[in-house]
Amino acid sequence: MNSRYLLYEAQQAHYFGLPANLSLASVTSTPATIAGLSHRIGFLKEGADADVVLWDSHPLQLGATPVKVWIDGILQIPVPPKTDEPPPDIEVGKGKEADQWRQPPDVPNWDKERKETLMWDGLPPLQGKPKKDITIFSNVKSVWMRGQGGQIQANFTANSEKEMGVVVVEDGKITCLGAACLAATSDTTNVVDLRGGSIAPGIMAYGSPLGLEEIAGEASTGDGKPYDAFAGNVPNILDDSGAIMRAMDALMFGTRNAL
């Protein structure tokens, strides 16, 4: 693993349920203790090496960037000037002035997934669970829909957090769009807070074997060799002279052990 991505691993661990203090410890004090170097590194305490990083936001926030780095008490980043001039002032990243950037990020509640993990002995099924009830998406920043000509165009865009929209989906179709849709909320309604997210049509990946194989390069774990309409005739049973394969028509692999 590239050492530059260690903090990202801590961010992922926190996102999936590890407390913020333990997530930071996993890349600081814990490895230092295991390596037997806790008397020197991994902790901010008297007598330890003065290895310190000053961040422009909480280290677990996505996009957190170090603005100053000291190693053995000597400033390394930014590179100090060769003259006696004082170092430049710290410039906090644009848009990170709010207090929320100084706190750990909000993470989803994984209680349901934890229960399923225990129920299925650590291997819960990966298949989707179709729902026929009503689902309401709140705090929607934008909604992209396909027009009559097939073009993807913005149907709704919020200009600020106060203008976030609400979308009601029933049986897989958008039935309501706007703040008035909250009236459809009931005890049986599934409410999803998008937290400023967007809703758009599904994305297709051309040429990707995703969902068609488990191990790349091992034909026995895949859906088989595709037909090439340019090399020979395609069997009529496929009812597709162009031999355009779609993953939805193929054998379903859980892709749990994909390599």
Tab-separated table of C-alpha atoms in Angstrom, residues 73-215:
chain	number	residue	atom	x	y	z
A	73	GLY	CA	10.786	20.156	15.206
A	74	ILE	CA	12.043	21.504	11.871
A	75	LEU	CA	9.515	22.950	9.432
A	76	GLN	CA	9.500	20.921	6.203
A	77	ILE	CA	6.288	21.981	4.442
A	78	PRO	CA	6.029	24.637	3.240
A	79	VAL	CA	9.725	24.917	2.522
A	80	PRO	CA	10.986	27.643	4.878
A	81	PRO	CA	12.595	30.689	3.263
A	82	LYS	CA	16.367	30.865	3.259
A	83	THR	CA	16.275	34.386	4.634
A	84	ASP	CA	15.236	35.509	8.096
A	85	GLU	CA	11.771	36.421	6.853
A	86	PRO	CA	8.907	34.825	8.797
A	87	PRO	CA	7.036	31.980	7.091
A	88	PRO	CA	3.816	32.903	5.284
A	89	ASP	CA	0.497	32.812	7.105
A	90	ILE	CA	-1.545	29.639	6.981
A	91	GLU	CA	-4.151	29.789	4.215
A	92	VAL	CA	-7.139	27.619	4.972
A	93	GLY	CA	-8.637	25.900	1.943
A	94	LYS	CA	-11.487	27.706	0.225
A	95	GLY	CA	-14.859	26.640	1.618
A	96	LYS	CA	-13.366	25.134	4.787
A	97	GLU	CA	-13.918	28.074	7.113
A	98	ALA	CA	-17.066	26.625	8.712
A	99	ASP	CA	-16.935	24.796	12.048
A	100	GLN	CA	-18.117	21.559	10.441
A	101	TRP	CA	-14.681	21.112	8.834
A	102	ARG	CA	-13.105	21.029	12.297
A	103	GLN	CA	-15.256	18.071	13.342
A	104	PRO	CA	-15.224	14.421	12.185
A	105	PRO	CA	-17.570	13.872	9.230
A	106	ASP	CA	-21.046	12.462	9.721
A	107	VAL	CA	-21.257	8.776	8.851
A	108	PRO	CA	-24.187	6.460	8.048
A	109	ASN	CA	-25.803	4.149	10.568
A	110	TRP	CA	-24.667	0.571	9.870
A	111	ASP	CA	-26.764	-1.199	12.531
A	112	LYS	CA	-28.832	-3.021	9.903
A	113	GLU	CA	-25.739	-4.257	8.075
A	114	ARG	CA	-24.170	-5.427	11.349
A	115	LYS	CA	-27.249	-7.500	12.171
A	116	GLU	CA	-27.263	-9.047	8.683
A	117	THR	CA	-23.574	-9.884	9.003
A	118	LEU	CA	-24.249	-11.814	12.213
A	119	MET	CA	-27.324	-13.446	10.716
A	120	TRP	CA	-25.454	-14.679	7.620
A	121	ASP	CA	-22.222	-15.612	9.423
A	122	GLY	CA	-20.304	-12.736	7.862
A	123	LEU	CA	-21.430	-13.401	4.283
A	124	PRO	CA	-24.738	-11.597	3.701
A	125	PRO	CA	-26.160	-11.891	0.164
A	126	LEU	CA	-25.121	-9.135	-2.217
A	127	GLN	CA	-28.213	-9.207	-4.408
A	128	GLY	CA	-30.464	-6.198	-4.449
A	129	LYS	CA	-33.754	-6.147	-2.611
A	130	PRO	CA	-36.561	-4.802	-4.784
A	131	LYS	CA	-39.105	-2.638	-3.006
A	132	LYS	CA	-42.563	-1.716	-4.197
A	133	ASP	CA	-43.327	0.806	-1.517
A	134	ILE	CA	-42.786	4.562	-1.605
A	135	THR	CA	-39.329	6.012	-1.063
A	136	ILE	CA	-38.763	9.697	-0.359
A	137	PHE	CA	-35.369	11.293	-0.993
A	138	SER	CA	-34.794	14.476	1.001
A	139	ASN	CA	-32.073	17.140	0.764
A	140	VAL	CA	-31.652	16.540	-2.961
A	141	LYS	CA	-29.326	19.027	-4.656
A	142	SER	CA	-30.137	18.142	-8.260
A	143	VAL	CA	-32.239	15.758	-10.345
A	144	TRP	CA	-31.159	14.678	-13.823
A	145	MET	CA	-33.696	13.024	-16.114
A	146	ARG	CA	-33.751	11.705	-19.646
A	147	GLY	CA	-35.684	13.844	-22.122
A	148	GLN	CA	-37.776	12.730	-25.072
A	149	GLY	CA	-34.765	12.769	-27.368
A	150	GLY	CA	-32.677	10.711	-24.944
A	151	GLN	CA	-30.567	13.625	-23.709
A	152	ILE	CA	-29.754	13.841	-20.013
A	153	GLN	CA	-30.791	17.228	-18.674
A	154	ALA	CA	-31.143	18.846	-15.264
A	155	ASN	CA	-34.759	18.838	-14.109
A	156	PHE	CA	-34.026	20.430	-10.729
A	157	THR	CA	-31.013	22.208	-9.229
A	158	ALA	CA	-30.742	23.766	-5.768
A	159	ASN	CA	-28.752	26.976	-5.511
A	160	SER	CA	-28.276	26.768	-1.738
A	161	GLU	CA	-28.767	24.394	1.189
A	162	LYS	CA	-32.089	26.067	2.008
A	163	GLU	CA	-33.430	25.177	-1.452
A	164	MET	CA	-32.738	21.427	-1.280
A	165	GLY	CA	-35.505	19.441	-2.953
A	166	VAL	CA	-37.580	16.357	-2.188
A	167	VAL	CA	-38.156	13.471	-4.595
A	168	VAL	CA	-40.760	10.725	-4.259
A	169	VAL	CA	-40.101	7.404	-6.031
A	170	GLU	CA	-42.869	4.831	-6.324
A	171	ASP	CA	-42.350	1.457	-8.013
A	172	GLY	CA	-39.081	2.698	-9.503
A	173	LYS	CA	-40.542	5.873	-11.020
A	174	ILE	CA	-40.393	9.493	-9.886
A	175	THR	CA	-43.931	10.520	-9.009
A	176	CYS	CA	-43.319	13.822	-7.236
A	177	LEU	CA	-40.599	16.474	-7.218
A	178	GLY	CA	-40.588	19.464	-4.880
A	179	ALA	CA	-40.992	20.518	-1.256
A	180	ALA	CA	-44.702	19.675	-1.321
A	181	CYS	CA	-43.826	15.990	-1.685
A	182	LEU	CA	-43.182	15.750	2.060
A	183	ALA	CA	-46.929	15.455	2.493
A	184	ALA	CA	-46.668	11.869	1.217
A	185	THR	CA	-44.632	10.811	4.258
A	186	SER	CA	-46.169	8.085	6.422
A	187	ASP	CA	-45.037	5.456	8.914
A	188	THR	CA	-44.432	2.918	6.129
A	189	THR	CA	-42.550	5.341	3.882
A	190	ASN	CA	-38.826	4.789	3.414
A	191	VAL	CA	-37.066	8.163	3.822
A	192	VAL	CA	-33.483	8.575	2.556
A	193	ASP	CA	-31.468	11.703	3.348
A	194	LEU	CA	-29.167	12.346	0.374
A	195	ARG	CA	-27.312	15.142	2.223
A	196	GLY	CA	-26.899	17.245	-0.889
A	197	GLY	CA	-26.611	14.358	-3.328
A	198	SER	CA	-28.002	14.066	-6.850
A	199	ILE	CA	-30.368	11.676	-8.597
A	200	ALA	CA	-29.594	10.640	-12.172
A	201	PRO	CA	-30.300	7.772	-14.592
A	202	GLY	CA	-28.130	4.684	-14.314
A	203	ILE	CA	-24.687	4.753	-15.896
A	204	MET	CA	-23.636	2.133	-18.442
A	205	ALA	CA	-20.015	0.976	-18.726
A	206	TYR	CA	-19.103	-0.071	-22.273
A	207	GLY	CA	-16.734	-3.013	-22.537
A	208	SER	CA	-16.498	-3.656	-18.802
A	209	PRO	CA	-16.632	-7.289	-17.586
A	210	LEU	CA	-18.152	-6.188	-14.274
A	211	GLY	CA	-20.767	-8.729	-13.246
A	212	LEU	CA	-19.678	-11.206	-15.940
A	213	GLU	CA	-16.676	-12.821	-14.323
A	214	GLU	CA	-15.051	-13.604	-10.989
A	215	ILE	CA	-11.372	-13.942	-11.949
